[in-house]
């Protein structure tokens, strides 16, 4: 029904920047909340940032002031600009969206495939 394609991960030195993208396609009527999560082996997946339907945002305290989430509603895409990266930001990053699907006109939640971000010290 809906596919999410992430891009932008990679290896960067501490203090560097990366920009993640997540594009949604398929049977989409509308998209509500869009967010980014991250997970390291052995730990729970945690919320990094979320942008709500109206454009307001919320961030984890560990990334506030360094990361910026944004959305392009025309292209069904959510971004995560990550600046001043630290080794502790190393994780697999997943996008997550709430979608109203045309097939059944109901809300569904979707995850991206994940993209690795590695920050070297």
CSV table of N, CA and C in Angstrom, one decimal:
chain,number,residue,atom,x,y,z
A,1,UNK,N,0.8,-1.2,0.0
A,1,UNK,CA,0.0,0.0,0.0
A,1,UNK,C,0.9,1.3,0.0
A,2,UNK,N,1.7,1.4,1.0
A,2,UNK,CA,2.6,2.5,1.1
A,2,UNK,C,4.0,2.1,1.3
A,3,UNK,N,4.9,2.7,0.6
A,3,UNK,CA,6.4,2.4,0.7
A,3,UNK,C,7.1,3.6,1.2
A,4,UNK,N,8.1,3.4,2.0
A,4,UNK,CA,9.0,4.4,2.5
A,4,UNK,C,10.4,4.1,2.1
A,5,UNK,N,11.0,5.1,1.5
A,5,UNK,CA,12.4,4.9,1.1
A,5,UNK,C,13.3,5.9,1.8
A,6,UNK,N,14.2,5.5,2.6
A,6,UNK,CA,15.1,6.3,3.3
A,6,UNK,C,16.4,6.5,2.6
A,7,UNK,N,17.1,7.6,2.8
A,7,UNK,CA,18.4,7.8,2.2
A,7,UNK,C,19.2,8.8,3.1
A,8,UNK,N,20.5,8.9,2.9
A,8,UNK,CA,21.3,9.9,3.6
A,8,UNK,C,22.2,9.5,4.7
A,9,UNK,N,22.1,8.2,5.1
A,9,UNK,CA,22.9,7.8,6.2
A,9,UNK,C,24.4,7.6,5.7
A,10,UNK,N,25.3,7.3,6.7
A,10,UNK,CA,26.6,7.1,6.3
A,10,UNK,C,27.6,7.3,7.5
A,11,UNK,N,28.9,7.4,7.2
A,11,UNK,CA,29.9,7.6,8.1
A,11,UNK,C,30.4,9.0,8.1
A,12,UNK,N,30.5,9.6,9.3
A,12,UNK,CA,30.9,11.0,9.4
A,12,UNK,C,31.7,11.2,10.7
A,13,UNK,N,32.6,12.1,10.7
A,13,UNK,CA,33.4,12.4,11.9
A,13,UNK,C,32.6,13.2,12.9
A,14,UNK,N,33.0,13.1,14.1
A,14,UNK,CA,32.3,13.9,15.2
A,14,UNK,C,32.4,15.4,14.8
A,15,UNK,N,31.3,16.1,15.0
A,15,UNK,CA,31.2,17.5,14.6
A,15,UNK,C,30.6,17.7,13.2
A,16,UNK,N,30.5,16.6,12.5
A,16,UNK,CA,30.0,16.8,11.1
A,16,UNK,C,28.5,16.8,11.0
A,17,UNK,N,28.0,16.7,9.8
A,17,UNK,CA,26.6,16.8,9.5
A,17,UNK,C,26.2,15.8,8.5
A,18,UNK,N,24.9,15.3,8.7
A,18,UNK,CA,24.3,14.5,7.7
A,18,UNK,C,22.8,14.9,7.6
A,19,UNK,N,22.2,14.6,6.4
A,19,UNK,CA,20.8,14.9,6.2
A,19,UNK,C,20.1,13.6,5.8
A,20,UNK,N,19.2,13.2,6.5
A,20,UNK,CA,18.4,12.0,6.2
A,20,UNK,C,17.1,12.4,5.5
A,21,UNK,N,16.7,11.6,4.5
A,21,UNK,CA,15.4,11.8,3.8
A,21,UNK,C,14.6,10.5,3.9
A,22,UNK,N,13.3,10.7,3.9
A,22,UNK,CA,12.4,9.6,3.8
A,22,UNK,C,11.2,10.0,2.9
A,23,UNK,N,11.1,9.3,1.8
A,23,UNK,CA,10.0,9.6,0.9
A,23,UNK,C,9.0,8.5,0.9
A,24,UNK,N,7.7,8.9,1.0
A,24,UNK,CA,6.6,8.0,1.0
A,24,UNK,C,5.9,8.0,-0.3
A,25,UNK,N,5.5,6.8,-0.8
A,25,UNK,CA,4.7,6.7,-2.0
A,25,UNK,C,3.7,5.6,-1.9
A,26,UNK,N,2.8,5.6,-2.8
A,26,UNK,CA,1.7,4.6,-2.8
A,26,UNK,C,0.4,5.1,-2.7
A,27,UNK,N,-0.5,4.4,-2.1
A,27,UNK,CA,-1.9,4.8,-2.0
A,27,UNK,C,-2.2,5.7,-0.9
A,28,UNK,N,-1.7,6.9,-1.0
A,28,UNK,CA,-1.7,7.9,0.1
A,28,UNK,C,-2.8,8.9,-0.1
A,29,UNK,N,-3.7,9.0,0.9
A,29,UNK,CA,-4.6,10.1,0.8
A,29,UNK,C,-4.1,11.3,1.5
A,30,UNK,N,-3.6,11.1,2.7
A,30,UNK,CA,-3.0,12.2,3.5
A,30,UNK,C,-2.0,11.6,4.5
A,31,UNK,N,-1.1,12.5,4.9
A,31,UNK,CA,-0.1,12.0,5.9
A,31,UNK,C,-0.2,12.9,7.1
A,32,UNK,N,-0.3,12.3,8.3
A,32,UNK,CA,-0.4,13.1,9.5
A,32,UNK,C,1.0,13.3,10.1
A,33,UNK,N,1.3,12.7,11.3
A,33,UNK,CA,2.6,12.9,11.9
A,33,UNK,C,3.7,12.1,11.2
A,34,UNK,N,4.9,12.7,11.2
A,34,UNK,CA,6.0,12.1,10.6
A,34,UNK,C,7.2,12.2,11.6
A,35,UNK,N,7.9,11.1,11.7
A,35,UNK,CA,8.9,11.2,12.8
A,35,UNK,C,10.2,10.4,12.4
A,36,UNK,N,11.2,10.6,13.2
A,36,UNK,CA,12.4,9.8,13.1
A,36,UNK,C,12.7,9.2,14.4
A,37,UNK,N,13.1,7.9,14.4
A,37,UNK,CA,13.5,7.1,15.5
A,37,UNK,C,14.9,6.6,15.3
A,38,UNK,N,15.5,6.1,16.4
A,38,UNK,CA,16.8,5.5,16.2
A,38,UNK,C,17.0,4.3,17.2
A,39,UNK,N,17.8,3.4,16.8
A,39,UNK,CA,18.0,2.2,17.6
A,39,UNK,C,19.4,1.7,17.5
A,40,UNK,N,20.0,1.4,18.7
A,40,UNK,CA,21.3,0.7,18.7
A,40,UNK,C,21.1,-0.7,19.2
A,41,UNK,N,22.0,-1.6,18.8
A,41,UNK,CA,21.8,-3.0,19.2
A,41,UNK,C,21.6,-3.2,20.7
A,42,UNK,N,20.6,-3.9,21.1
A,42,UNK,CA,20.4,-4.2,22.5
A,42,UNK,C,19.6,-3.2,23.3
A,43,UNK,N,19.2,-2.1,22.5
A,43,UNK,CA,18.4,-1.1,23.2
A,43,UNK,C,17.0,-0.9,22.4
A,44,UNK,N,16.1,-0.2,23.1
A,44,UNK,CA,14.8,0.0,22.5
A,44,UNK,C,14.9,1.1,21.5
A,45,UNK,N,14.0,1.1,20.5
A,45,UNK,CA,14.0,2.2,19.5
A,45,UNK,C,13.4,3.4,20.2
A,46,UNK,N,14.1,4.5,20.0
A,46,UNK,CA,13.7,5.7,20.7
A,46,UNK,C,13.4,6.9,19.7
A,47,UNK,N,12.5,7.7,20.1
A,47,UNK,CA,12.1,8.8,19.3
A,47,UNK,C,13.2,9.9,19.3
A,48,UNK,N,13.5,10.3,18.1
A,48,UNK,CA,14.5,11.4,17.9
A,48,UNK,C,13.8,12.7,17.7
A,49,UNK,N,12.8,12.7,16.8
A,49,UNK,CA,12.1,14.0,16.5
A,49,UNK,C,10.8,13.6,15.8
A,50,UNK,N,9.9,14.5,15.9
A,50,UNK,CA,8.6,14.3,15.2
A,50,UNK,C,8.1,15.7,14.8
A,51,UNK,N,7.4,15.7,13.6
A,51,UNK,CA,6.8,16.9,13.1
A,51,UNK,C,5.3,16.5,12.9
A,52,UNK,N,4.4,17.3,13.5
A,52,UNK,CA,3.0,17.1,13.5
A,52,UNK,C,2.4,17.6,12.3
A,53,UNK,N,1.1,17.3,12.1
A,53,UNK,CA,0.4,17.7,10.9
A,53,UNK,C,0.4,19.2,10.7
A,54,UNK,N,0.3,20.0,11.8
A,54,UNK,CA,0.3,21.4,11.6
A,54,UNK,C,1.6,22.0,11.5
A,55,UNK,N,2.7,21.2,11.6
A,55,UNK,CA,4.0,21.8,11.5
A,55,UNK,C,4.8,21.9,12.8
A,56,UNK,N,4.2,21.8,13.9
A,56,UNK,CA,4.9,21.9,15.2
A,56,UNK,C,5.8,20.6,15.3
A,57,UNK,N,6.9,20.8,16.1
A,57,UNK,CA,7.9,19.7,16.2
A,57,UNK,C,8.2,19.4,17.7
A,58,UNK,N,8.7,18.3,17.9
A,58,UNK,CA,9.2,17.9,19.2
A,58,UNK,C,10.5,17.1,19.0
A,59,UNK,N,11.4,17.3,20.0
A,59,UNK,CA,12.7,16.6,19.9
A,59,UNK,C,13.1,15.9,21.2
A,60,UNK,N,13.9,14.9,21.0
A,60,UNK,CA,14.5,14.3,22.2
A,60,UNK,C,15.5,15.3,22.8
A,61,UNK,N,15.6,15.3,24.1
A,61,UNK,CA,16.5,16.3,24.7
A,61,UNK,C,17.9,16.1,24.3
A,62,UNK,N,18.3,14.9,23.9
A,62,UNK,CA,19.7,14.6,23.5
A,62,UNK,C,20.1,15.2,22.2
A,63,UNK,N,19.1,15.6,21.4
A,63,UNK,CA,19.4,16.1,20.0
A,63,UNK,C,18.9,17.5,19.9
A,64,UNK,N,18.2,18.1,20.8
A,64,UNK,CA,17.6,19.4,20.7
A,64,UNK,C,18.7,20.4,20.5
A,65,UNK,N,18.5,21.3,19.5
A,65,UNK,CA,19.5,22.3,19.2
A,65,UNK,C,20.5,21.8,18.2
A,66,UNK,N,20.6,20.5,17.9
A,66,UNK,CA,21.5,20.0,16.9
A,66,UNK,C,20.8,19.4,15.7
A,67,UNK,N,19.7,18.9,15.9
A,67,UNK,CA,18.9,18.2,14.8
A,67,UNK,C,17.7,19.1,14.5
A,68,UNK,N,17.3,19.0,13.2
A,68,UNK,CA,16.1,19.7,12.8
A,68,UNK,C,15.3,18.8,11.9
A,69,UNK,N,14.0,18.6,12.2
A,69,UNK,CA,13.1,17.8,11.4
A,69,UNK,C,12.3,18.8,10.6
A,70,UNK,N,12.0,18.4,9.3
A,70,UNK,CA,11.1,19.2,8.5
A,70,UNK,C,10.4,18.2,7.5
A,71,UNK,N,9.3,18.8,6.9
A,71,UNK,CA,8.5,18.0,6.0
A,71,UNK,C,8.2,18.7,4.7
A,72,UNK,N,8.1,18.0,3.7
A,72,UNK,CA,7.7,18.5,2.4
A,72,UNK,C,6.4,17.8,2.0
A,73,UNK,N,5.3,18.5,2.3
A,73,UNK,CA,4.0,17.8,2.1
A,73,UNK,C,3.7,17.5,0.6
A,74,UNK,N,4.1,18.4,-0.2
A,74,UNK,CA,3.9,18.2,-1.7
A,74,UNK,C,4.5,16.9,-2.2
A,75,UNK,N,5.6,16.5,-1.6
A,75,UNK,CA,6.4,15.4,-2.0
A,75,UNK,C,6.4,14.2,-1.0
A,76,UNK,N,5.5,14.3,0.0
A,76,UNK,CA,5.4,13.3,1.0
A,76,UNK,C,6.7,12.8,1.6
A,77,UNK,N,7.5,13.8,1.9
A,77,UNK,CA,8.9,13.5,2.4
A,77,UNK,C,9.2,14.2,3.7
A,78,UNK,N,9.9,13.5,4.5
A,78,UNK,CA,10.3,14.1,5.8
A,78,UNK,C,11.9,14.0,5.8
A,79,UNK,N,12.5,15.1,6.4
A,79,UNK,CA,13.9,15.2,6.5
A,79,UNK,C,14.4,15.3,7.9
A,80,UNK,N,15.6,14.9,8.2
A,80,UNK,CA,16.2,15.1,9.5
A,80,UNK,C,17.6,15.7,9.2
A,81,UNK,N,17.8,16.9,9.5
A,81,UNK,CA,19.1,17.6,9.4
A,81,UNK,C,19.8,17.4,10.7
A,82,UNK,N,21.0,16.7,10.6
A,82,UNK,CA,21.7,16.4,11.9
A,82,UNK,C,23.1,17.2,11.8
A,83,UNK,N,23.3,18.1,12.7
A,83,UNK,CA,24.5,18.8,12.8
A,83,UNK,C,25.2,18.5,14.2
A,84,UNK,N,26.5,18.9,14.2
A,84,UNK,CA,27.3,18.7,15.4
A,84,UNK,C,27.1,17.3,15.9
A,85,UNK,N,27.3,16.3,15.0
A,85,UNK,CA,27.1,14.9,15.4
A,85,UNK,C,28.1,14.4,16.4
A,86,UNK,N,27.7,13.5,17.2
A,86,UNK,CA,28.5,13.0,18.3
A,86,UNK,C,28.5,11.4,18.1
A,87,UNK,N,29.6,10.8,18.6
A,87,UNK,CA,29.6,9.3,18.5
A,87,UNK,C,28.4,8.7,19.1
A,88,UNK,N,27.8,9.2,20.1
A,88,UNK,CA,26.6,8.6,20.7
A,88,UNK,C,25.4,8.7,19.9
A,89,UNK,N,25.5,9.5,18.8
A,89,UNK,CA,24.4,9.5,17.8
A,89,UNK,C,24.4,8.3,16.9
A,90,UNK,N,25.4,7.5,16.9
A,90,UNK,CA,25.6,6.3,16.1
A,90,UNK,C,24.4,5.4,16.4
A,91,UNK,N,23.7,5.0,15.3
A,91,UNK,CA,22.5,4.2,15.4
A,91,UNK,C,21.9,3.9,14.0
A,92,UNK,N,21.0,3.0,14.0
A,92,UNK,CA,20.1,2.9,12.8
A,92,UNK,C,19.0,3.8,12.9
A,93,UNK,N,18.7,4.7,12.0
A,93,UNK,CA,17.7,5.6,12.0
A,93,UNK,C,16.5,5.2,11.1
A,94,UNK,N,15.3,5.3,11.7
A,94,UNK,CA,14.1,4.8,11.0
A,94,UNK,C,13.1,6.0,10.9
A,95,UNK,N,12.5,6.2,9.7
A,95,UNK,CA,11.4,7.1,9.7
A,95,UNK,C,10.1,6.4,10.0
A,96,UNK,N,9.1,7.1,10.4
A,96,UNK,CA,7.8,6.6,10.8
A,96,UNK,C,6.8,7.6,10.4
A,97,UNK,N,5.7,7.1,9.7
A,97,UNK,CA,4.7,8.1,9.4
A,97,UNK,C,3.3,7.5,9.6
A,98,UNK,N,2.3,8.4,9.9
A,98,UNK,CA,0.9,8.0,10.0
A,98,UNK,C,0.2,8.4,8.7
A,99,UNK,N,-0.4,7.5,8.1
A,99,UNK,CA,-1.0,7.7,6.8
A,99,UNK,C,-2.4,7.4,6.7
A,100,UNK,N,-3.3,8.2,6.1
A,100,UNK,CA,-4.6,7.8,5.7
A,100,UNK,C,-4.5,7.2,4.3
A,101,UNK,N,-4.9,5.9,4.2
A,101,UNK,CA,-4.7,5.2,2.9
A,101,UNK,C,-5.9,5.2,2.1
A,102,UNK,N,-5.8,5.4,0.8
A,102,UNK,CA,-7.0,5.4,-0.1
A,102,UNK,C,-7.7,4.1,-0.1
A,103,UNK,N,-7.0,3.0,0.1
A,103,UNK,CA,-7.6,1.7,-0.1
A,103,UNK,C,-8.8,1.5,0.8
A,104,UNK,N,-8.6,1.9,2.1
A,104,UNK,CA,-9.6,1.7,3.1
A,104,UNK,C,-10.0,3.0,3.9
A,105,UNK,N,-9.4,4.1,3.5
A,105,UNK,CA,-9.7,5.4,4.2
A,105,UNK,C,-9.5,5.3,5.7
A,106,UNK,N,-8.5,4.5,6.1
A,106,UNK,CA,-8.2,4.4,7.5
A,106,UNK,C,-6.7,4.8,7.7
A,107,UNK,N,-6.4,5.0,9.0
A,107,UNK,CA,-5.1,5.4,9.4
A,107,UNK,C,-4.2,4.2,9.5
A,108,UNK,N,-3.0,4.2,9.0
A,108,UNK,CA,-2.0,3.2,9.2
A,108,UNK,C,-0.7,3.8,9.5
A,109,UNK,N,0.1,3.0,10.2
A,109,UNK,CA,1.5,3.5,10.6
A,109,UNK,C,2.5,2.7,9.9
A,110,UNK,N,3.5,3.4,9.3
A,110,UNK,CA,4.5,2.7,8.5
A,110,UNK,C,5.9,3.1,9.0
A,111,UNK,N,6.8,2.1,8.8
A,111,UNK,CA,8.3,2.3,9.1
A,111,UNK,C,9.1,2.2,7.9
A,112,UNK,N,10.2,3.0,7.8
A,112,UNK,CA,11.1,2.9,6.8
A,112,UNK,C,12.0,1.7,7.1
A,113,UNK,N,12.9,1.4,6.1
A,113,UNK,CA,13.8,0.2,6.2
A,113,UNK,C,15.0,0.5,7.2
A,114,UNK,N,15.2,1.7,7.5
A,114,UNK,CA,16.4,2.0,8.4
A,114,UNK,C,17.6,2.4,7.6
A,115,UNK,N,18.3,3.3,8.1
A,115,UNK,CA,19.6,3.7,7.5
A,115,UNK,C,20.6,3.9,8.6
A,116,UNK,N,21.8,3.4,8.4
A,116,UNK,CA,22.9,3.4,9.4
A,116,UNK,C,23.5,4.8,9.4
A,117,UNK,N,23.7,5.3,10.6
A,117,UNK,CA,24.5,6.5,10.8
A,117,UNK,C,25.6,6.2,11.8
A,118,UNK,N,26.8,6.4,11.4
A,118,UNK,CA,28.0,6.1,12.2
A,118,UNK,C,28.8,7.4,12.4
A,119,UNK,N,29.1,7.7,13.6
A,119,UNK,CA,29.8,8.9,13.9
A,119,UNK,C,31.1,8.5,14.6
A,120,UNK,N,32.2,8.8,13.9
A,120,UNK,CA,33.5,8.4,14.5
A,120,UNK,C,34.1,9.5,15.4
A,121,UNK,N,34.8,9.1,16.4
A,121,UNK,CA,35.4,10.1,17.3
A,121,UNK,C,36.8,10.6,16.8
